[in-house]
Coordinates of C-alpha atoms and ligand atoms in Angstrom, one line a residue:
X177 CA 0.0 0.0 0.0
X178 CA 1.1 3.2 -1.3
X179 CA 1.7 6.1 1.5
X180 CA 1.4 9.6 0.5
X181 CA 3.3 12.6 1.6
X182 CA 1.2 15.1 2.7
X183 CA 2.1 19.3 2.7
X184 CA -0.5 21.6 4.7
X185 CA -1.1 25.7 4.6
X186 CA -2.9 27.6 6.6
X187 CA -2.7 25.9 10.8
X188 CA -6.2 27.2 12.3
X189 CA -8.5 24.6 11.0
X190 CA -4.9 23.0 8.9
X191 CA -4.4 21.4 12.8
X192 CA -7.2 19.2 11.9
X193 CA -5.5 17.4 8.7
X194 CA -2.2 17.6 11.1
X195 CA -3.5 15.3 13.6
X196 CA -5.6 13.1 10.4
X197 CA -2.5 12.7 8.9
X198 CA -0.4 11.6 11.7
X199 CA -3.0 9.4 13.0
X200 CA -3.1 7.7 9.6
X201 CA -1.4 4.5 7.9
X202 CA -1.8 6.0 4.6
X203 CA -0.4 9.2 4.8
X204 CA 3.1 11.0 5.9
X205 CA 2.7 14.7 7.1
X206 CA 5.8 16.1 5.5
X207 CA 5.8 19.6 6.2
X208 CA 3.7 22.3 6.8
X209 CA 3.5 26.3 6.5
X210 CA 2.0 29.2 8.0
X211 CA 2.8 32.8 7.1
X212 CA 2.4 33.5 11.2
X213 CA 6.2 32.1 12.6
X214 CA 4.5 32.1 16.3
X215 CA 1.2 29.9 14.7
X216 CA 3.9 27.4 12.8
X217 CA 5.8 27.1 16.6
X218 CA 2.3 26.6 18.3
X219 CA 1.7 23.7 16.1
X220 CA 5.1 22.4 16.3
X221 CA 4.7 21.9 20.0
X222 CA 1.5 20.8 20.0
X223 CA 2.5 18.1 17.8
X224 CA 5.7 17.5 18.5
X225 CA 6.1 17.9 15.2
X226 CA 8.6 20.4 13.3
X227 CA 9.2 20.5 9.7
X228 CA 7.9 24.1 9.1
X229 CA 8.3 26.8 7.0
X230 CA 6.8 30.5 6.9
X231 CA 7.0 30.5 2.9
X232 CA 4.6 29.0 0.4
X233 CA 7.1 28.6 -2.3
X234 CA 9.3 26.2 0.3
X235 CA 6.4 24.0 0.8
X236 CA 5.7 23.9 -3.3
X237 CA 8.9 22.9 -3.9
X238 CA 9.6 20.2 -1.4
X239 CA 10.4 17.8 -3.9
X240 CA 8.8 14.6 -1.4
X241 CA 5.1 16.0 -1.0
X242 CA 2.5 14.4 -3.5
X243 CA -0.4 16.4 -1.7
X244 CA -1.1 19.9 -1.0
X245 CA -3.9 20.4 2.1
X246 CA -4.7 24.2 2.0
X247 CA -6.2 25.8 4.8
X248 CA -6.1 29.7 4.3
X249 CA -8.7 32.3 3.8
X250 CA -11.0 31.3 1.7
X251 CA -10.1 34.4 -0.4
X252 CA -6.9 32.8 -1.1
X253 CA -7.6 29.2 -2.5
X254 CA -7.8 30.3 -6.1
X255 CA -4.5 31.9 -5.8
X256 CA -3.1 28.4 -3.7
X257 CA -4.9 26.1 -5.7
X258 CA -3.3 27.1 -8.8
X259 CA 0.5 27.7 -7.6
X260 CA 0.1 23.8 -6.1
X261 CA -1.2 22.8 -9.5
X262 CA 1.8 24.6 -11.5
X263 CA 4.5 22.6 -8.8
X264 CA 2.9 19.3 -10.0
X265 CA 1.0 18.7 -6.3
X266 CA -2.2 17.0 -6.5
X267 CA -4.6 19.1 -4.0
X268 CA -7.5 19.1 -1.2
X269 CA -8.9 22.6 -0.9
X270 CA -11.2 22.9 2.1
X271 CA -14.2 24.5 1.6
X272 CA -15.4 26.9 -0.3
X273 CA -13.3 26.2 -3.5
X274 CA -14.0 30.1 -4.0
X275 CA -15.5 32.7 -3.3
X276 CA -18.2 33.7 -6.0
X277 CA -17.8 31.9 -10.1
X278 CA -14.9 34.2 -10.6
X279 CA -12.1 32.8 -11.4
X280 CA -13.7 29.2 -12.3
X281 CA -13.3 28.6 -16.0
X282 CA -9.4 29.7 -15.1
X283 CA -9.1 27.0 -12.7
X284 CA -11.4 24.5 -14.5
X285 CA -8.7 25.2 -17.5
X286 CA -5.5 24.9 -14.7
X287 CA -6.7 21.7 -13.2
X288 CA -7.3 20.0 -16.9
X289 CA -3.9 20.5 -17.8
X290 CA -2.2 19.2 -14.6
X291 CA -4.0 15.9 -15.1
X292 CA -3.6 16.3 -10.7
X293 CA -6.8 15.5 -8.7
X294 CA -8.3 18.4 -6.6
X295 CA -10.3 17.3 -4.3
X296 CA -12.7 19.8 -2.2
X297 CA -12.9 19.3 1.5
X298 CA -16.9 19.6 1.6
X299 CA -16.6 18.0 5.4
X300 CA -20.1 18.1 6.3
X301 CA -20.4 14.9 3.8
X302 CA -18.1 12.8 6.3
X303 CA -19.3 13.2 9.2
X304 CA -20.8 10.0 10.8
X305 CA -25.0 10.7 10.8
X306 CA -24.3 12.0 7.1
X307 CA -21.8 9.2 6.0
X308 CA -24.9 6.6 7.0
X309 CA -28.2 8.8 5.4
X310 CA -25.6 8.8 2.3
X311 CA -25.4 4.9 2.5
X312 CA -28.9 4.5 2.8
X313 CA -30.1 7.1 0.3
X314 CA -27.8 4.7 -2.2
X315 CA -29.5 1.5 -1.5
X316 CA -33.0 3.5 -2.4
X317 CA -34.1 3.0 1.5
X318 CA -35.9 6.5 0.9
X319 CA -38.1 5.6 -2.0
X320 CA -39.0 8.4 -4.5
X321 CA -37.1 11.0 -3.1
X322 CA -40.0 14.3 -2.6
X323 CA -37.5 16.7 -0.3
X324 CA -34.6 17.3 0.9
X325 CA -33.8 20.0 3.4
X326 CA -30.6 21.2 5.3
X327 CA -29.9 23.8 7.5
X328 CA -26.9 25.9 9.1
X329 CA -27.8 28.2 12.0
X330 CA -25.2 28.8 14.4
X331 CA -24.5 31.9 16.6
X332 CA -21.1 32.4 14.5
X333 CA -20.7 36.0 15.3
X334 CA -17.3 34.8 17.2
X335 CA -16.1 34.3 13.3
X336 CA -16.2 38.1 12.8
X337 CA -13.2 38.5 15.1
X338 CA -10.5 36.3 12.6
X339 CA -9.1 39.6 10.1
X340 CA -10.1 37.9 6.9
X341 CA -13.8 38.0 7.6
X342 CA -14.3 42.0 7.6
X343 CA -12.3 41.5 4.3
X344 CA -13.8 41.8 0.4
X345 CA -14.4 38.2 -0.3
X346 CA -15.9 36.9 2.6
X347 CA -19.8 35.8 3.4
X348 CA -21.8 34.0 5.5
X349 CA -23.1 32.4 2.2
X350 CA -19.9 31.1 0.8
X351 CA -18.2 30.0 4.0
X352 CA -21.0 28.7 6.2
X353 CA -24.1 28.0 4.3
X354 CA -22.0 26.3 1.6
X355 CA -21.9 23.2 4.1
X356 CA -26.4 22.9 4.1
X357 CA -26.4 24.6 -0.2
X358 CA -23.7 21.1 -0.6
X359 CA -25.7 18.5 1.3
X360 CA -28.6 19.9 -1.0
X361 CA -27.4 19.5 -4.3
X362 CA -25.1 16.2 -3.2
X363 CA -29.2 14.8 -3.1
X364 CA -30.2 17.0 -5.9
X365 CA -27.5 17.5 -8.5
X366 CA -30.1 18.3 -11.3
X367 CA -31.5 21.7 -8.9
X368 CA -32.5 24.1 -11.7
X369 CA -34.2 26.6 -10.2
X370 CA -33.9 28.8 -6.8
X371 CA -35.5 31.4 -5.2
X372 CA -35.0 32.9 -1.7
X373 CA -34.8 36.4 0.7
X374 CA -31.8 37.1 2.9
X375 CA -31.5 39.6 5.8
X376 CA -28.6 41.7 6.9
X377 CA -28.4 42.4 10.3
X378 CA -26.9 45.1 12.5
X379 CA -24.7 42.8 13.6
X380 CA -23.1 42.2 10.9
X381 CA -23.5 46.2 9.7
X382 CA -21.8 47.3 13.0
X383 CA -18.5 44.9 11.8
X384 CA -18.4 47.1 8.5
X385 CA -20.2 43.6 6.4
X386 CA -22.8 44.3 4.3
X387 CA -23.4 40.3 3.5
X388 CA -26.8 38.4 4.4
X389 CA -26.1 36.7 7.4
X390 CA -29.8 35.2 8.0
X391 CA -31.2 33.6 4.0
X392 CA -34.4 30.9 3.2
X393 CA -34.4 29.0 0.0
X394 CA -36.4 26.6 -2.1
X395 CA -35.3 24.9 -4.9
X396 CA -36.5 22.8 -7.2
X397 CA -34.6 19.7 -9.3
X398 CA -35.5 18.9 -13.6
X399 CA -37.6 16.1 -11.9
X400 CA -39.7 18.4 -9.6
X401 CA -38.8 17.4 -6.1
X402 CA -37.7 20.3 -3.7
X403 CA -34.9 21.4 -1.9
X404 CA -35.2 23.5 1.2
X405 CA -31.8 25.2 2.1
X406 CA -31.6 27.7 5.3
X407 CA -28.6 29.4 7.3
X408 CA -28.5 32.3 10.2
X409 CA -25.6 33.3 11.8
X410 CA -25.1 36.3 13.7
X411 CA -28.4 35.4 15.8
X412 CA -28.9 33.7 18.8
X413 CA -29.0 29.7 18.7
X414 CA -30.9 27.6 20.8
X415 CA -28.1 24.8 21.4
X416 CA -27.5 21.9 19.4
X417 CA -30.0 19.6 22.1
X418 CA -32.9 21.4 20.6
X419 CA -31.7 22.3 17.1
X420 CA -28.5 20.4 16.0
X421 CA -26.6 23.5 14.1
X422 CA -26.3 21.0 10.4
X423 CA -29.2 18.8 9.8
X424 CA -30.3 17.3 6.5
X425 CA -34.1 15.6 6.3
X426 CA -34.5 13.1 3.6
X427 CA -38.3 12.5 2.8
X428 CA -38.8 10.0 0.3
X429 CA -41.8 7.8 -0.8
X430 CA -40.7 4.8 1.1
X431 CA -39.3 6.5 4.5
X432 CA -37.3 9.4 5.7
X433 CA -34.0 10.6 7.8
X434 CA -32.5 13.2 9.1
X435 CA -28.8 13.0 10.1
X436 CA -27.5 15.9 12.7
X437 CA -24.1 17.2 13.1
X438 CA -22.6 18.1 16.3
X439 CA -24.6 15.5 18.5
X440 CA -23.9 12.6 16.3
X441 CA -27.6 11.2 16.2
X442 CA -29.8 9.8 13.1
X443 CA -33.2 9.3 12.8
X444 CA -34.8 7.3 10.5
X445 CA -38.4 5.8 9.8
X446 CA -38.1 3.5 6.6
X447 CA -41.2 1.2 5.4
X448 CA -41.5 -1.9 8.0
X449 CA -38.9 -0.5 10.1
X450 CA -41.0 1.7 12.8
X451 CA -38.7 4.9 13.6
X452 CA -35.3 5.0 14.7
X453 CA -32.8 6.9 16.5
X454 CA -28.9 6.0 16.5
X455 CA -26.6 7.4 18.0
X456 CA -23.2 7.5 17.4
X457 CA -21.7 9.4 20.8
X458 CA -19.0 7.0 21.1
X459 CA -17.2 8.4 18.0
X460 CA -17.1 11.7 20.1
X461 CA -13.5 11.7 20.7
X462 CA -12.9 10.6 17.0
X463 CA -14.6 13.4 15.4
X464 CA -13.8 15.8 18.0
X465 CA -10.5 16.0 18.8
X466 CA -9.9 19.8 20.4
X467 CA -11.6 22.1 22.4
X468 CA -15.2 22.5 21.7
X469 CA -16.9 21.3 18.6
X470 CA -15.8 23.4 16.3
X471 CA -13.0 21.6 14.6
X472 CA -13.1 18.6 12.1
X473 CA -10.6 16.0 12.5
X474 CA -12.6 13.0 12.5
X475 CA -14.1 14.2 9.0
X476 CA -10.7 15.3 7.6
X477 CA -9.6 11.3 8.2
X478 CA -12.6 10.1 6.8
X479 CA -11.9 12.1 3.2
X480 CA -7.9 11.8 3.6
X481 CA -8.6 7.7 3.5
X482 CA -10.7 8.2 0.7
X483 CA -8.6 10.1 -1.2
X484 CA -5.7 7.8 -1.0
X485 CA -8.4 5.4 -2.4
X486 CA -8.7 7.4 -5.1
X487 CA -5.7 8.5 -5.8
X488 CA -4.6 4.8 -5.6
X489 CA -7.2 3.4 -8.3
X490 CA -7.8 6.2 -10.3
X491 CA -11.0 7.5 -9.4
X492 CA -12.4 11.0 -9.5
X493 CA -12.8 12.0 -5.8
X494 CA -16.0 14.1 -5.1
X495 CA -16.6 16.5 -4.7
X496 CA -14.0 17.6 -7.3
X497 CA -13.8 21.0 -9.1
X498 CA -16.1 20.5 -10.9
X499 CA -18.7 19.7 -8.7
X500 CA -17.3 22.3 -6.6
X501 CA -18.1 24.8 -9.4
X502 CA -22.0 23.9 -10.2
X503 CA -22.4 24.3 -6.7
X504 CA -21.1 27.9 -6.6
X505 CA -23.2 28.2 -9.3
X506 CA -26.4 27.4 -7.7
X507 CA -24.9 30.0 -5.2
X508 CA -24.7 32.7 -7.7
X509 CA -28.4 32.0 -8.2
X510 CA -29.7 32.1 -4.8
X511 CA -27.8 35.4 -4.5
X512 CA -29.0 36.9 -7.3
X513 CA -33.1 35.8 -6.3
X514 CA -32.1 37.7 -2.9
X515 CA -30.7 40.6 -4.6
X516 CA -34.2 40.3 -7.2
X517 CA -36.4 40.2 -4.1
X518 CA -37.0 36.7 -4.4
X519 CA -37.5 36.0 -8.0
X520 CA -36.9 32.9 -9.1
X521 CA -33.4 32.2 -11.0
X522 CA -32.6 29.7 -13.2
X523 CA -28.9 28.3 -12.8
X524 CA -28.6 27.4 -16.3
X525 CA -29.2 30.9 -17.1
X526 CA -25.6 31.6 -14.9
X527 CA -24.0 28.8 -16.4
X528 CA -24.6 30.3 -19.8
X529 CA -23.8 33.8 -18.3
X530 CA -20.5 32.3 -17.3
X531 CA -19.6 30.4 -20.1
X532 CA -19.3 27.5 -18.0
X533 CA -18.2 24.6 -19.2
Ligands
LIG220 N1 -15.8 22.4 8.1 C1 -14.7 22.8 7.5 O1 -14.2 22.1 6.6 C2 -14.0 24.0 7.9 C3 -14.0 24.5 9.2 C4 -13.3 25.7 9.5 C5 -12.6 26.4 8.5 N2 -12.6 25.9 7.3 C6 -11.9 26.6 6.2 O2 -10.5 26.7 6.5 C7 -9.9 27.9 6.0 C8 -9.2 28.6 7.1 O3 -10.2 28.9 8.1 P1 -9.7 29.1 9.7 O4 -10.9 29.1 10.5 O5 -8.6 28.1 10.0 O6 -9.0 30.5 9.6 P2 -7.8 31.1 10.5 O7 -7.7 32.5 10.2 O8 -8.0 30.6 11.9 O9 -6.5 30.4 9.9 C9 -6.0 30.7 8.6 C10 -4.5 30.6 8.7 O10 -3.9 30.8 7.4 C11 -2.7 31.5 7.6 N3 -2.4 32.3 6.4 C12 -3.0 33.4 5.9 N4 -2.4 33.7 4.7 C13 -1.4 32.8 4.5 C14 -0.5 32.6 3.4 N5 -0.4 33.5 2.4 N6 0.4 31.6 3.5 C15 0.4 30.8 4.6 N7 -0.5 30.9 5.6 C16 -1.4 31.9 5.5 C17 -3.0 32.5 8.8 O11 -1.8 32.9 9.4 C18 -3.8 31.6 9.7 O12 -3.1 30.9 10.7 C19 -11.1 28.7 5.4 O13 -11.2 28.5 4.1 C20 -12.3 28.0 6.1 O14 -13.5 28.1 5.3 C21 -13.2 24.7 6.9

């Protein structure tokens, strides 16, 4: 079994694929980077490990690293992506991939001639409840599928303190609600149409951001069935006992689920079956390695395994850029029905518009 070497920028949320990779038989953490010296030393001690550098352009050309993992501002992947791309590293962007459709056809054109895989971190999709709804959406357990809805609403407003959120680039839509708009279209790939209202609240004015923090959507598939997408973030939550902060509802003709993130429970009532509840609390310390519950290590090791999978037989690993890119797509859409007043948008229309391919 092949290992890979694995390179990492950005150590906020990069400590998560730190600690998948060391705790992994398939992969070699090789070196990492972080443009802050006293953020590289934190990590360092934390993991005892300390092959660091402060500059990019080290980490691209260490000659030994097959993988790039990059962890910075979401305003900088394009820019990241495409230098890892041009050193002949194959690549796992977190989410977003960007940070509207510009830039897209560029890196659709960068990635086609590198013949590397990018693969795009979407780690809502690997987290326990989801990784099982997933598995049982795919043996048809749901029936006709009618609905699908997700949600994220959490009380982020501690984001606004990190630099990079008060700057051009960044929204609540892009970063955050791009985890419940993925789960969405990973059930309903086909969505063609959208339509929606978002708020801006003084919370977010009074930080100097004039992006929607609180936004509704429907949405509707070639076949008909509906998608309901919904995000708040600079409002108060009720706690993840009585509202788990991402939840996706499955409702098909045959039965219907709803997997939770945070408190690691699915529900499930499927034809014969009565209703269900598992849990899966005893993967608490896997997922959830650091303080809190807002960190993703368990999830990181479930895609890193699966991208050595793939990058060991060949396959395409999903989402990929081009996934990545009809769902920022869809985005575009459900921004623009906001900005119309709630008109519905068709996202062929901003394919065309885009001359995507
Ligand atoms: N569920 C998830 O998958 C998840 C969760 C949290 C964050 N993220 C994503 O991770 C990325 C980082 O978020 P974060 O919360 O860790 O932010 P952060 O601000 O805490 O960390 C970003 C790090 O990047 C470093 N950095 C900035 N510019 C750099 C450069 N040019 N070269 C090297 N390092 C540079 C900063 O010094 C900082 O340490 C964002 O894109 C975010 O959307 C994903």
């Amino acid at each position: 079994m092949k290992t890979y070497k694995l390179g990492v920028v950005g150590l906020g949320e990069g400590r998560s694929i730190m600690s998948a990779a060391i705790s992994s038989k398939r992969w070699e953490l090789e070196m990492v980077c972080d443009i802050n010296p006293s953020m590289c030393e934190q990590r360092a001690e934390e993991f005892g490990f300390n092959r660091w550098t402060t500059d990019y352009g080290t980490l691209l050309g260490n000659p030994d690293i097959d993988v790039i993992a990059i962890y910075t501002p979401d305003q900088l992947h394009l820019t990241h992506i495409t230098q890892a791309l041009e050193a002949g590293k194959h690549v796992i962007c977190t989410k977003p991939l960007l940070t509207s459709l510009e830039g897209s056809n560029e890196l659709l054109e960068t990635v086609r001639k590198s013949g590397k895989r990018v693969f795009v971190g979407q780690s809502s999709r690997f987290f326990e409840p989801m990784i099982r709804q997933r598995a049982d959406f795919e043996k048809g357990r749901h029936g006709d599928v009618q609905t699908v809805e997700a949600h994220y609403i959490a009380d982020s407003r501690w984001f606004l303190d990190k630099p990079w959120s008060r700057q051009r680039g960044f929204s609540w839509m892009y970063n955050f609600m791009i985890h419940a708009v993925d789960l969405v279209r990973w059930y309903l790939p086909g969505v063609t149409e959208v339509t929606g209202f978002g708020n801006v609240s003084e919370t977010s004015r009074s930080y100097g951001l004039d992006t929607w923090d609180s936004m509704r959507f429907l949405v509707r598939d070639d076949q008909g069935r509906i998608g309901q997408i919904s995000g708040s973030y600079t409002l108060p939550a009720l706690g993840s006992d009585v509202e788990p902060g991402i939840g996706c509802v499955i409702r098909g003709t045959k039965g219907s689920s709803r997997a939770e993130y945070s408190n690691l429970r699915y529900h499930t009532h499927f034809a014969g079956e009565g209703k269900v509840t598992q849990s899966f609390e005893e993967m608490h310390d896997y997922y959830f390695r650091f303080e809190g519950k807002s960190h993703h290590a368990g999830e990181y090791q479930n895609y890193i395994e699966y991208f050595a999978e793939c990058l060991d037989t060949g396959a395409v690993p999903l989402p990929d850029v081009e996934e990545a890119v009809r769902t920022l797509a869809l985005m575009a859409a459900m921004e623009r029905s906001m900005k119309e007043g709630g008109k519905p948008v068709s996202v062929d229309a901003i394919v065309r518009e885009n001359a995507l391919a």
